Tab-separated table of C-alpha atoms in Angstrom:
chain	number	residue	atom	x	y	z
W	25	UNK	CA	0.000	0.000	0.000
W	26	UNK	CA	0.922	3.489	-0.411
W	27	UNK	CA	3.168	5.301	2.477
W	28	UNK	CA	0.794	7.628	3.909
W	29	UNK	CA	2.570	10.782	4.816
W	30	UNK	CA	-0.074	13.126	6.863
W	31	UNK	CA	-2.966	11.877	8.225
W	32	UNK	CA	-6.296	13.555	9.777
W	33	UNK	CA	-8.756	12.365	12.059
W	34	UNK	CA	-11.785	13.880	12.526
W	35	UNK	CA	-14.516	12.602	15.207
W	36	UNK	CA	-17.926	12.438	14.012
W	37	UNK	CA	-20.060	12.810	17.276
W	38	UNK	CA	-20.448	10.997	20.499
W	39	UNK	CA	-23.911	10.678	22.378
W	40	UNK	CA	-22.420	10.357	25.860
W	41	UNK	CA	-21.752	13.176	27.619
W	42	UNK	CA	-18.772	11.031	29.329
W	43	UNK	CA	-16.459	12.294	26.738
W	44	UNK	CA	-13.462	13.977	28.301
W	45	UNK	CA	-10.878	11.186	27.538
W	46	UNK	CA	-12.267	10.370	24.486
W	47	UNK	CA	-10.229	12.406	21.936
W	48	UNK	CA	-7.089	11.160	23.732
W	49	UNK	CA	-7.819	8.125	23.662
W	50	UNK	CA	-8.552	7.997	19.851
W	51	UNK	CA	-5.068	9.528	19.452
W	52	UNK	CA	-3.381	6.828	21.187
W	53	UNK	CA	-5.206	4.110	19.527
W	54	UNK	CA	-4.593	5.610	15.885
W	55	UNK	CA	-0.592	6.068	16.580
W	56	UNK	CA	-0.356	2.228	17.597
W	57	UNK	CA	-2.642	0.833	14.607
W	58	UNK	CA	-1.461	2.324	11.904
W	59	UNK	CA	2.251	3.552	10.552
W	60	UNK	CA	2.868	7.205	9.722
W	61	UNK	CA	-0.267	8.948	11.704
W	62	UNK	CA	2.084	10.171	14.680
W	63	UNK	CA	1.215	13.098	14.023
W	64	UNK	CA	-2.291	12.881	13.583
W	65	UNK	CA	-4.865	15.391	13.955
W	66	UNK	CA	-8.403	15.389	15.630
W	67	UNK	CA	-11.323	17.725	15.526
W	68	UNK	CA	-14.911	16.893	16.465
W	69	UNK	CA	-17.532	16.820	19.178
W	70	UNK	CA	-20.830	15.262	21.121
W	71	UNK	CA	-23.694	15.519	18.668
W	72	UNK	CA	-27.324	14.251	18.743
W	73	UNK	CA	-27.106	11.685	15.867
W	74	UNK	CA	-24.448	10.679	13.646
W	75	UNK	CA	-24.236	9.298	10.197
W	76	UNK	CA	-21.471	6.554	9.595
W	77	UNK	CA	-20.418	4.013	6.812
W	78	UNK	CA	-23.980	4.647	5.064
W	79	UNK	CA	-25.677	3.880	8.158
W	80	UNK	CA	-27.451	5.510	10.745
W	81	UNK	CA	-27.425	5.653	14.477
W	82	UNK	CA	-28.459	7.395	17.485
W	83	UNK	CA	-25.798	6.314	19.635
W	84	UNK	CA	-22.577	5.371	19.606
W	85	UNK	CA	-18.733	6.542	18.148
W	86	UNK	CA	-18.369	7.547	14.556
W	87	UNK	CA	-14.487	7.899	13.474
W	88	UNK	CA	-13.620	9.098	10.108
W	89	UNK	CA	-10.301	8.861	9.011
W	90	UNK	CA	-8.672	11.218	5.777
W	91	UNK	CA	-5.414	10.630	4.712
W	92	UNK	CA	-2.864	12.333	2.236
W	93	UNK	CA	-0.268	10.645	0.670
W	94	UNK	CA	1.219	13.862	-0.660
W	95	UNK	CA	4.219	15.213	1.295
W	96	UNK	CA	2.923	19.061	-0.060
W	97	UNK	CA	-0.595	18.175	2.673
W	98	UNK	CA	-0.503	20.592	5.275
W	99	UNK	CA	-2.761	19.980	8.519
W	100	UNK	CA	-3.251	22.279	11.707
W	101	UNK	CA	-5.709	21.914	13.878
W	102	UNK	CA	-7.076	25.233	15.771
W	103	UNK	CA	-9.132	26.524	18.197
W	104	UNK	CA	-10.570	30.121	17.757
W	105	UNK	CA	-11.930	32.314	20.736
W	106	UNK	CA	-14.224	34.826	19.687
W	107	UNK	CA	-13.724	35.664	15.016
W	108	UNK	CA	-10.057	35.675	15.657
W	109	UNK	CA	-8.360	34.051	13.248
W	110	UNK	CA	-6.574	31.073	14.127
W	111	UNK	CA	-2.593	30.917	14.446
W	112	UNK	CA	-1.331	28.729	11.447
W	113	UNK	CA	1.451	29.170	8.873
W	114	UNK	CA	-0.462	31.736	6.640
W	115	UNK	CA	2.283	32.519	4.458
W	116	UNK	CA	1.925	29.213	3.453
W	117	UNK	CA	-1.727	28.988	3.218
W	118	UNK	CA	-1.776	32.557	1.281
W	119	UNK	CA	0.716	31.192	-1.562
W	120	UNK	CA	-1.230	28.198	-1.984
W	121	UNK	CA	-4.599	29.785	-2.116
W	122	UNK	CA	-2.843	31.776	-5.382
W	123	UNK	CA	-1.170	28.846	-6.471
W	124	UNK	CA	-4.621	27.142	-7.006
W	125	UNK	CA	-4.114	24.988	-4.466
W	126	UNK	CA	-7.379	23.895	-2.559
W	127	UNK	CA	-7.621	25.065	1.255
W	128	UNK	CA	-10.396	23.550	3.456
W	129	UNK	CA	-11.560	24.502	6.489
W	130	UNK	CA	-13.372	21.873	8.652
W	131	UNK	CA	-15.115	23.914	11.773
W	132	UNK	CA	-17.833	23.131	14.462
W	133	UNK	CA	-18.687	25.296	17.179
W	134	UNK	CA	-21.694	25.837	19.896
W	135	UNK	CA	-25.207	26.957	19.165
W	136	UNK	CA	-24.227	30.241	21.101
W	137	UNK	CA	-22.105	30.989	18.655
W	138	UNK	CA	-23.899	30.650	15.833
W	139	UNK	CA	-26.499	33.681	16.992
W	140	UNK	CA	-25.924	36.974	15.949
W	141	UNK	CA	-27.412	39.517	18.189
W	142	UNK	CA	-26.831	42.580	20.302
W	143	UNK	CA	-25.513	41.841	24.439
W	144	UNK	CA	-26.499	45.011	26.336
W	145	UNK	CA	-23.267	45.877	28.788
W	146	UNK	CA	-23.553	48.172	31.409
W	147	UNK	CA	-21.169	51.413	30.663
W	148	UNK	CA	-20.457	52.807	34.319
W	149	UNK	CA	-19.032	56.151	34.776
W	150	UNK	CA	-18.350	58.609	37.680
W	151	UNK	CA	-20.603	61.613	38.298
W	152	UNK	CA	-18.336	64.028	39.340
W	153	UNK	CA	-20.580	66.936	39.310
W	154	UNK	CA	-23.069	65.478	41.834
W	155	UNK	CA	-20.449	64.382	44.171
W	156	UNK	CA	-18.678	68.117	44.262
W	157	UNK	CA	-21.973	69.040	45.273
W	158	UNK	CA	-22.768	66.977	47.602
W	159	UNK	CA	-19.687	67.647	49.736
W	160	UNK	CA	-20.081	71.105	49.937
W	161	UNK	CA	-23.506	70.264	50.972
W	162	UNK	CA	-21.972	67.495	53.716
W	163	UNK	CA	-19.781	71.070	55.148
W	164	UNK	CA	-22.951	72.464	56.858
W	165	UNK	CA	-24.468	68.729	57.754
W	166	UNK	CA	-23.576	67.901	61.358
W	167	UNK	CA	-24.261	63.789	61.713
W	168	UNK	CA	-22.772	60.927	63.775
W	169	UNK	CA	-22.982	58.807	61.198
W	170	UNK	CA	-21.969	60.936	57.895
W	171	UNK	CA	-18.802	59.209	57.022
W	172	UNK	CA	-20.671	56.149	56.167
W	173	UNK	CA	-23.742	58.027	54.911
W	174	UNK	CA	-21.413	59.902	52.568
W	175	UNK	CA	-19.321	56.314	51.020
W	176	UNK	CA	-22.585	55.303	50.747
W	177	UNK	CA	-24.074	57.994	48.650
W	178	UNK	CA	-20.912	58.444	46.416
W	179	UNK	CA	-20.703	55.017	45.391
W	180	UNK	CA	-24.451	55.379	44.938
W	181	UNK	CA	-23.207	58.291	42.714
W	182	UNK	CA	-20.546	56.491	40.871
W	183	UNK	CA	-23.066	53.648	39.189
W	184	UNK	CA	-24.598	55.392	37.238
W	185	UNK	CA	-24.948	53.458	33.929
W	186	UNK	CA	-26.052	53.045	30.700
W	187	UNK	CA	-26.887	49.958	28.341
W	188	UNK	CA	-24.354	49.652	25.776
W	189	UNK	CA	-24.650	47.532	22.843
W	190	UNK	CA	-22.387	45.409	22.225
W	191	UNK	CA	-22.228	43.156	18.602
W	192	UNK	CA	-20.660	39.892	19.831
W	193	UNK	CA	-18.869	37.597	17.612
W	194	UNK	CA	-20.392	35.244	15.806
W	195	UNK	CA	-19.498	32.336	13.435
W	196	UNK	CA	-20.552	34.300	10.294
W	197	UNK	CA	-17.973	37.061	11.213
W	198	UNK	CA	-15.151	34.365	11.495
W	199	UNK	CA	-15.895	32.859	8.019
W	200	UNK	CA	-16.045	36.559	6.681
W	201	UNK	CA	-12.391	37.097	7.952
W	202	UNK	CA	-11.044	33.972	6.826
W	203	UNK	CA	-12.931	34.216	3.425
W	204	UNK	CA	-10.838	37.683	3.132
W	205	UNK	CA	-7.024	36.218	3.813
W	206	UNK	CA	-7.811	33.218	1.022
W	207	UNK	CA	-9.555	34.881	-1.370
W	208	UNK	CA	-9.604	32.351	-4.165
W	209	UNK	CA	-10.104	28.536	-3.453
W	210	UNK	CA	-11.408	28.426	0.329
W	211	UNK	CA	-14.111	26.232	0.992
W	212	UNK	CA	-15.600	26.329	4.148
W	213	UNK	CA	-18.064	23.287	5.985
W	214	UNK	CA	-19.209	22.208	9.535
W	215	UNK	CA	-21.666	24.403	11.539
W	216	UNK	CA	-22.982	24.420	15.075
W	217	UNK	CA	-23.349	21.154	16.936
W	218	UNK	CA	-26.470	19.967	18.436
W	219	UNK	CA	-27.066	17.771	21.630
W	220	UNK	CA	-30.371	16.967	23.078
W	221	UNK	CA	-28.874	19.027	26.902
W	222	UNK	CA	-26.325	21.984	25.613
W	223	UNK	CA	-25.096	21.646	28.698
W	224	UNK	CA	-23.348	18.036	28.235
W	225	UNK	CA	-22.250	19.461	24.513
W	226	UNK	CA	-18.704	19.254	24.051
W	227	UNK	CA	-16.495	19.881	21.517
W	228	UNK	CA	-12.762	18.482	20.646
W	229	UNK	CA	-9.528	19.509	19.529
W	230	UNK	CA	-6.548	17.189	19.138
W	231	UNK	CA	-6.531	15.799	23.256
W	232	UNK	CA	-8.761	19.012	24.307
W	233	UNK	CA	-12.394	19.211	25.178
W	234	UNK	CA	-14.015	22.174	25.827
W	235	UNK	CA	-18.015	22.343	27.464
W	236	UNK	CA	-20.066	24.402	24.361
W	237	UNK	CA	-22.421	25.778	27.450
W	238	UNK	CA	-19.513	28.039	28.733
W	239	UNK	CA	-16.848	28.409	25.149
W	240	UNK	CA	-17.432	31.101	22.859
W	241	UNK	CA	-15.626	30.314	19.516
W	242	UNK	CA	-15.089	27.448	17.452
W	243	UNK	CA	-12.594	24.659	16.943
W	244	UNK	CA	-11.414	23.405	13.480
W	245	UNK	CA	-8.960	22.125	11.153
W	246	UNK	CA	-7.137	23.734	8.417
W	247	UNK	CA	-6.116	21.548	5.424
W	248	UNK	CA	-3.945	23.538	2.488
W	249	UNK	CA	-1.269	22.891	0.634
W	250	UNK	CA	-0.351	20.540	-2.880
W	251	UNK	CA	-2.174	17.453	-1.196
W	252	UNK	CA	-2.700	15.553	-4.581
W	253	UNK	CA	-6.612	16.229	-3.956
W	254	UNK	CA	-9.370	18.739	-5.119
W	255	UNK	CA	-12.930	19.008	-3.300
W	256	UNK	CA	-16.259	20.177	-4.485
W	257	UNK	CA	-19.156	21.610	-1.853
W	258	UNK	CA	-22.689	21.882	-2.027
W	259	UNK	CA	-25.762	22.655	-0.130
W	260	UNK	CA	-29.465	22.058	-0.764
W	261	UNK	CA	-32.085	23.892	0.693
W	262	UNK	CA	-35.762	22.106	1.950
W	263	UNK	CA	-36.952	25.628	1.155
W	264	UNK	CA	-38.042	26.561	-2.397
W	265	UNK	CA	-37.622	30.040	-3.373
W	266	UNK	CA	-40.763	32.082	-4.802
W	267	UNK	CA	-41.180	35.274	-5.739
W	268	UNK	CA	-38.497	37.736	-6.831
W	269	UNK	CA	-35.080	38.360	-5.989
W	270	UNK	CA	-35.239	41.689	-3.659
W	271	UNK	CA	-32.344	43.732	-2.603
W	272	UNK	CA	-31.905	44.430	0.926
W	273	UNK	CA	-31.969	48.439	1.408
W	274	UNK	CA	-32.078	48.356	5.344
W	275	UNK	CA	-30.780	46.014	7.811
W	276	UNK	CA	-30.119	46.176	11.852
W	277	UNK	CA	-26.740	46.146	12.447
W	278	UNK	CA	-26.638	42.807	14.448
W	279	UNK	CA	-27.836	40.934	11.067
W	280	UNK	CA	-31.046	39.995	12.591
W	281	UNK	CA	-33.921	41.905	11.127
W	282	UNK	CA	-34.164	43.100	7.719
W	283	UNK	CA	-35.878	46.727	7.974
W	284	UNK	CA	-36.503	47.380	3.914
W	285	UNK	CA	-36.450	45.744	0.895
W	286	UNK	CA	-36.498	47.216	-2.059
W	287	UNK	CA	-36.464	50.587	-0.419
W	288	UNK	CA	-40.015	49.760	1.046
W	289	UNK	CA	-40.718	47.658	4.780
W	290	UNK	CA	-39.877	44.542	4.491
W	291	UNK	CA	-43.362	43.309	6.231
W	292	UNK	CA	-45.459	44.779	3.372
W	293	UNK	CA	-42.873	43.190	0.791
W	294	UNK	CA	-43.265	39.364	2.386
W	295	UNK	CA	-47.002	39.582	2.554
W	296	UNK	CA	-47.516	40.860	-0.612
W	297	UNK	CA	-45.422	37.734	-2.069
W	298	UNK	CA	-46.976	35.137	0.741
W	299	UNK	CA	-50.795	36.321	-1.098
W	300	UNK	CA	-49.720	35.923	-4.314
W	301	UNK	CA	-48.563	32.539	-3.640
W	302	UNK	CA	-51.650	31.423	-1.112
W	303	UNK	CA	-49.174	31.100	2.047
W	304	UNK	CA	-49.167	32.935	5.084
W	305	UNK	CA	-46.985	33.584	8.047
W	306	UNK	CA	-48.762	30.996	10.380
W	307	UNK	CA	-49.519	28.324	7.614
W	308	UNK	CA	-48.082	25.298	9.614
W	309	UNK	CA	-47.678	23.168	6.775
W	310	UNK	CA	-45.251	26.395	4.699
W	311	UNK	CA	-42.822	27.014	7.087
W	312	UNK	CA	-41.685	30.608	5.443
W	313	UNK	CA	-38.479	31.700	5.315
W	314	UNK	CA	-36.241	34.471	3.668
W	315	UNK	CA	-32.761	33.429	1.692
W	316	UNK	CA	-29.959	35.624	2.003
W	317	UNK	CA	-27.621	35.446	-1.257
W	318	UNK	CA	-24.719	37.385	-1.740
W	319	UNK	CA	-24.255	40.813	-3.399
W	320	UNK	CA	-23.904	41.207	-7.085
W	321	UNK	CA	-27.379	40.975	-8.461
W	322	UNK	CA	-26.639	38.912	-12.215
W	323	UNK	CA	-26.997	35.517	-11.672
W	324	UNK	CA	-30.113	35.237	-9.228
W	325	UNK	CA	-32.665	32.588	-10.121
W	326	UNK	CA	-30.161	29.926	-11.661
W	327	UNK	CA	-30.131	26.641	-10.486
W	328	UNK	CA	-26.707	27.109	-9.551
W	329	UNK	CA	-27.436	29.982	-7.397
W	330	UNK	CA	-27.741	29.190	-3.696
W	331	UNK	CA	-28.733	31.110	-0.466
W	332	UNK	CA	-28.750	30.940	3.267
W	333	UNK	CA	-31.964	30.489	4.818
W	334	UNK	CA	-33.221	32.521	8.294
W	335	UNK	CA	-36.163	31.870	9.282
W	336	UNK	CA	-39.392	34.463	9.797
W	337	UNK	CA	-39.426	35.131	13.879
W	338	UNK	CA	-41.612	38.505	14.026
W	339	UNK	CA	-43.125	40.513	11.349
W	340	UNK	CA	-43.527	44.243	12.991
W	341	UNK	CA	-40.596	45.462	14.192
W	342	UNK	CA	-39.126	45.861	17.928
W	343	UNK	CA	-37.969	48.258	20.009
W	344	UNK	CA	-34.130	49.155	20.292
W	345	UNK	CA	-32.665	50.925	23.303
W	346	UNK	CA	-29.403	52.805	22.025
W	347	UNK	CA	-27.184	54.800	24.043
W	348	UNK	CA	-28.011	57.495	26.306
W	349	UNK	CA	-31.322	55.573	26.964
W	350	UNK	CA	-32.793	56.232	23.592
W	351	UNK	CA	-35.377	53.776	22.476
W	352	UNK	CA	-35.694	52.790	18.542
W	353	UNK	CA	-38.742	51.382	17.301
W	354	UNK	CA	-38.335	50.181	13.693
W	355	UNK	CA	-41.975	49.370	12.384
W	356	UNK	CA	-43.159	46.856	9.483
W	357	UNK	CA	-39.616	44.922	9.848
W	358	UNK	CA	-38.778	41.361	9.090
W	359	UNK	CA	-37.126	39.537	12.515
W	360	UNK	CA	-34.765	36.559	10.938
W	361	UNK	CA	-33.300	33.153	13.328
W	362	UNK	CA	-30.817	31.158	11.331
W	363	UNK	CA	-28.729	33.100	9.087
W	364	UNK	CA	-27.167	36.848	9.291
W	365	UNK	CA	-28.141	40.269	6.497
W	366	UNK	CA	-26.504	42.812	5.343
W	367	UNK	CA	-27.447	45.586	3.626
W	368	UNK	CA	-26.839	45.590	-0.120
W	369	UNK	CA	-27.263	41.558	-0.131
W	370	UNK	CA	-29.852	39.844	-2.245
W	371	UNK	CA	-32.784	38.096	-0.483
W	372	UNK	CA	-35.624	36.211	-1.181
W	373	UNK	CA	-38.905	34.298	0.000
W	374	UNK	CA	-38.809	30.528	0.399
W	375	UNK	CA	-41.598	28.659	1.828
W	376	UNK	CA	-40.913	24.554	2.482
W	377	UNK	CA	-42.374	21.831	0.194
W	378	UNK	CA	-43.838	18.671	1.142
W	379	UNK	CA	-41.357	15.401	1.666
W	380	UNK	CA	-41.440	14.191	-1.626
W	381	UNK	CA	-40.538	17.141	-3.479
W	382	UNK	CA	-37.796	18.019	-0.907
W	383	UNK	CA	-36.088	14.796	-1.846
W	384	UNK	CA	-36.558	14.750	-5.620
W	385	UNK	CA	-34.804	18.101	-5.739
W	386	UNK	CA	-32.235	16.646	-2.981
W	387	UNK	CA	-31.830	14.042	-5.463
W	388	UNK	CA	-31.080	16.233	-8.785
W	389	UNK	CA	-28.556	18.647	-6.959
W	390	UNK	CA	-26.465	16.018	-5.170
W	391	UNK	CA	-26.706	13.799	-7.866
W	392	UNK	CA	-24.377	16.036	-9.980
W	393	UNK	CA	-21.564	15.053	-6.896
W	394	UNK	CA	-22.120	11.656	-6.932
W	395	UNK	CA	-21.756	11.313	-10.727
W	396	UNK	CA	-18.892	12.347	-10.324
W	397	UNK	CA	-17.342	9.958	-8.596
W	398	UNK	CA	-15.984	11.915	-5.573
W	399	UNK	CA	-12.931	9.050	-3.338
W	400	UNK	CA	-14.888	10.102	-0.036
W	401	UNK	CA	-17.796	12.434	1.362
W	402	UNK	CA	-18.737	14.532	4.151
W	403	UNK	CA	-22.578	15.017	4.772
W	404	UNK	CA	-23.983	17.210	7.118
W	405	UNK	CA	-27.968	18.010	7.855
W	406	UNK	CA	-30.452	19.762	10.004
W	407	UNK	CA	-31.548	17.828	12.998
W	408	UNK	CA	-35.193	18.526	12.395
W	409	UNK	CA	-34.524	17.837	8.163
W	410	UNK	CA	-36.386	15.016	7.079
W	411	UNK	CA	-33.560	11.566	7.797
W	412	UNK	CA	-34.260	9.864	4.313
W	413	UNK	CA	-32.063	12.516	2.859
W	414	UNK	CA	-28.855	11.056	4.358
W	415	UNK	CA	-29.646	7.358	2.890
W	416	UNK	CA	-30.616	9.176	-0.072
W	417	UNK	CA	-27.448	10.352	-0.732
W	418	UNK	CA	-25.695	7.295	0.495
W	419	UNK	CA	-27.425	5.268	-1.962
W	420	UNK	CA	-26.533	7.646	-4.572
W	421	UNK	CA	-22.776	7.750	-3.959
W	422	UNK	CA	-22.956	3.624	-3.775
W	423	UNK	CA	-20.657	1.718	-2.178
W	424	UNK	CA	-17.074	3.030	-3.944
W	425	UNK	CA	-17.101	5.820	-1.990
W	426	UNK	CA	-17.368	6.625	1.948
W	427	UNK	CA	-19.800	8.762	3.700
W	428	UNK	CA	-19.684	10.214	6.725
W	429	UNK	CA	-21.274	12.722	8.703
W	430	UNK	CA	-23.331	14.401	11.450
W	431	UNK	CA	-26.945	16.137	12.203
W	432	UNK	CA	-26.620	20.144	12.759
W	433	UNK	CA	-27.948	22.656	14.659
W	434	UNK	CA	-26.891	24.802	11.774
W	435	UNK	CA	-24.938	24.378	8.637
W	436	UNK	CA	-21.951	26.105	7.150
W	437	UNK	CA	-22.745	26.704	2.924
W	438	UNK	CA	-21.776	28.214	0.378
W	439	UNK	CA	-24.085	31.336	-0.908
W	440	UNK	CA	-24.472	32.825	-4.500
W	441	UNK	CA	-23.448	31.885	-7.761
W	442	UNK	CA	-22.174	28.334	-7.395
W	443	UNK	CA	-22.226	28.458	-3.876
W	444	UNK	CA	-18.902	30.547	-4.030
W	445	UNK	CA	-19.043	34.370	-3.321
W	446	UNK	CA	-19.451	33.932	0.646
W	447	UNK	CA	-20.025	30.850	3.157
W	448	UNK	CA	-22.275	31.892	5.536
W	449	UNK	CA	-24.466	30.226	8.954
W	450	UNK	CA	-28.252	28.480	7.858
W	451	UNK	CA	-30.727	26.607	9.086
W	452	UNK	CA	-32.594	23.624	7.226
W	453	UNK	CA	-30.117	22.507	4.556
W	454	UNK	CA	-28.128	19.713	3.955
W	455	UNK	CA	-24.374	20.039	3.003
W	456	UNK	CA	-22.215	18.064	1.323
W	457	UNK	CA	-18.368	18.038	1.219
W	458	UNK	CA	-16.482	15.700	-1.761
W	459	UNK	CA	-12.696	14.908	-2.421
W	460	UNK	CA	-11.338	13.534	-5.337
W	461	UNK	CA	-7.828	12.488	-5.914
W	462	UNK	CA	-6.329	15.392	-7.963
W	463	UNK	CA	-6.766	15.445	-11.664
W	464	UNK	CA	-10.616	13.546	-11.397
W	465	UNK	CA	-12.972	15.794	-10.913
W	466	UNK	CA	-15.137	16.900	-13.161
W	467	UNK	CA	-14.062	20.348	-14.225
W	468	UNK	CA	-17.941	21.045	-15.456
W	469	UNK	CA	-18.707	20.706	-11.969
């Protein structure tokens, strides 16, 4: 067999919360079994379901091993705390990515961090003013007692304080920066990790575990370099789009509510397309959601044109408080969960289709991967997507080719014209990650 020079291990889930020695311990095992993985590298976590060897399970250890029998594979694993970027060898990485080398990044985080919203912060200051006056005042005040009376009032004094908003973080703003330092061939997969009780969650780095209740950031690995292999991503979306393409005009600045589109309120926009199309906000069966593309407008309405779905949480607006005490009510707006906007980007109405459908168009936009004959895949899905989707695929790729893979609390996908001008956070998709051996894939895909 070949000499394997790098190797990569990445852990597909564990449903036990008793999980602290479990990275380690797959280390161990991997650097006795099999030659030339001393140096191996982990990533991974606790999830609520797993998908493993074209089978499915609920409980259990899924292990899936990648190696790279190209000397030019470079592997480091990383941990991120807040959208800092992680500490690798990015000269390296950089002359790749403009080489035309392929660089992936495998990530998982908490649900936490895959929310964008505003944290209100307290922003104490002294009152100086108040406390000049008050000792003056103290001068002609005979008491027993005034020394404590007077600590006592000045620290009163001296909390005064304010809400400040504060924009925390978020996955989204970590892909953003990476997507900027590798410009060219980045493709980006993983998302936020689900467990039925957050608070057993866990997720792994190399011999590290770290609780997702209480760490903000993500953990990943970074694979770059002249590996001998190419990969191809894609996402599908349960939703189908209707209507037209809008432009978003005004957005909150945490991501989370689009204000206008079109330059008119975004709640008279969605229930304008919603009659036209005999769905409403509250129709059970058409869950409706709005996909957020990327930012040139040519392209929109291909099949190859993909966006990130958030789903419709308020339709009216709510109130903001903004510093100095202000409040901000912004009226007929369009509250998102499940993917970030921006103003400028490209949105549009989905609404979801019954079971059937879902999986015929499942079936004709991963079917263009698994024609293709990919060496090994990654697949990814919504916890709450429908499960035949996964066997689906399986079945498609056949037996030539391994699959792999976990259930989501959100997805990482690629958004715009062949899935390529951004990766970005969703909700209800399934993704799919494929490697060939260099030189194989299909260059129409």
């Amino acid at each position: 067999k070949k000499k394997k020079k790098k190797k990569m291990a990445k852990s597909g889930g564990v449903s036990s919360s008793s999980s602290s020695s479990l990275p380690k311990l797959c280390r161990e095992l991997l650097r006795k079994k099999i030659k030339g993985s001393e140096d191996v590298k982990l990533i991974g976590g606790v999830v609520e379901s797993i998908i493993s060897g074209h089978a499915q399970t609920q409980n259990g250890v899924s292990l899936t091993l990648a190696s790279f029998p190209s000397a030019g594979a470079s592997c480091e694993t990383f941990r991120s705390s807040g959208d800092d970027l992680p500490s690798v060898r990015w000269k390296e990485v950089i002359e790749g990515d403009a080489r035309g080398d392929s660089t992936v990044c495998l990530t998982f985080c908490a649900p936490s961090f895959s929310y964008a919203g505003v944290v209100a912060e307290p922003d104490v200051f002294d009152d100086d003013t108040e406390e000049e006056e008050d000792e003056d005042e103290s001068d002609d005040v005979e008491d027993d007692d005034g020394d404590e009376d007077d600590d006592d009032r000045k620290k009163s004094k001296r909390n005064v304080a304010a809400l400040r908003p504060t924009f925390r973080p978020t996955l989204d703003s970590f892909l953003t920066r990476l997507q900027h330092a590798v410009p060219n061939n980045l493709v980006c997969f993983g998302g936020a990790l689900e467990n039925e009780s957050e608070k057993h969650s866990a997720l792994f780095c190399d011999d590290d575990v770290y609780s997702s209740s209480s760490y903000s950031g993500c953990v990943g690995v970074l694979l770059y370099g002249d590996g001998g292999f190419e990969v191809k991503s894609s996402s599908f979306s349960e939703g189908k789009p209707i209507g037209k393409a809008m432009k978003v005009t005004k957005a909150s600045r945490d991501g989370t509510e689009i204000i206008e589109l079109d330059n008119e309120p975004a709640r008279m926009r969605i229930l304008s397309v919603l009659a036209k199309s005999g769905a409403t906000p509250d129709d059970e069966d058409k869950k409706v959601s709005v996909g957020i593309g990327g930012f040139p407008e040519n392209r929109v309405g291909e099949d190859s044109y993909a966006f990130a779905r958030g789903e419709v949480v308020s339709l009216g607006g709510r109130a903001y408080v903004l510093p100095g005490g202000v409040t901000q009510f912004s009226p007929g707006s369009l509250g998102i969960n499940g993917a970030t906007v921006q103003e400028g980007a490209i949105a549009q109405i989905h609404i979801d289709e019954n079971d059937s459908s879902s999986r015929e168009r499942m079936q004709k936009k991963f079917g263009k991967i698994a024609a293709s004959k990919p060496a090994g895949t990654l697949f990814f899905s919504d916890v709450r997507s429908n499960r035949m989707l996964a066997a689906d695929f399986a079945e498609m790729i056949g037996s030539k080719a391994a699959v792999a893979g976990a259930y989501l609390r959100k997805e990482i996908c690629g958004v715009g014209f062949k899935e390529k001008e951004r990766f970005a956070v969703t909700k209800s998709s399934s993704t799919v990650l494929a490697f060939y051996n260099k030189g194989t894939k299909n260059s129409s895909e």
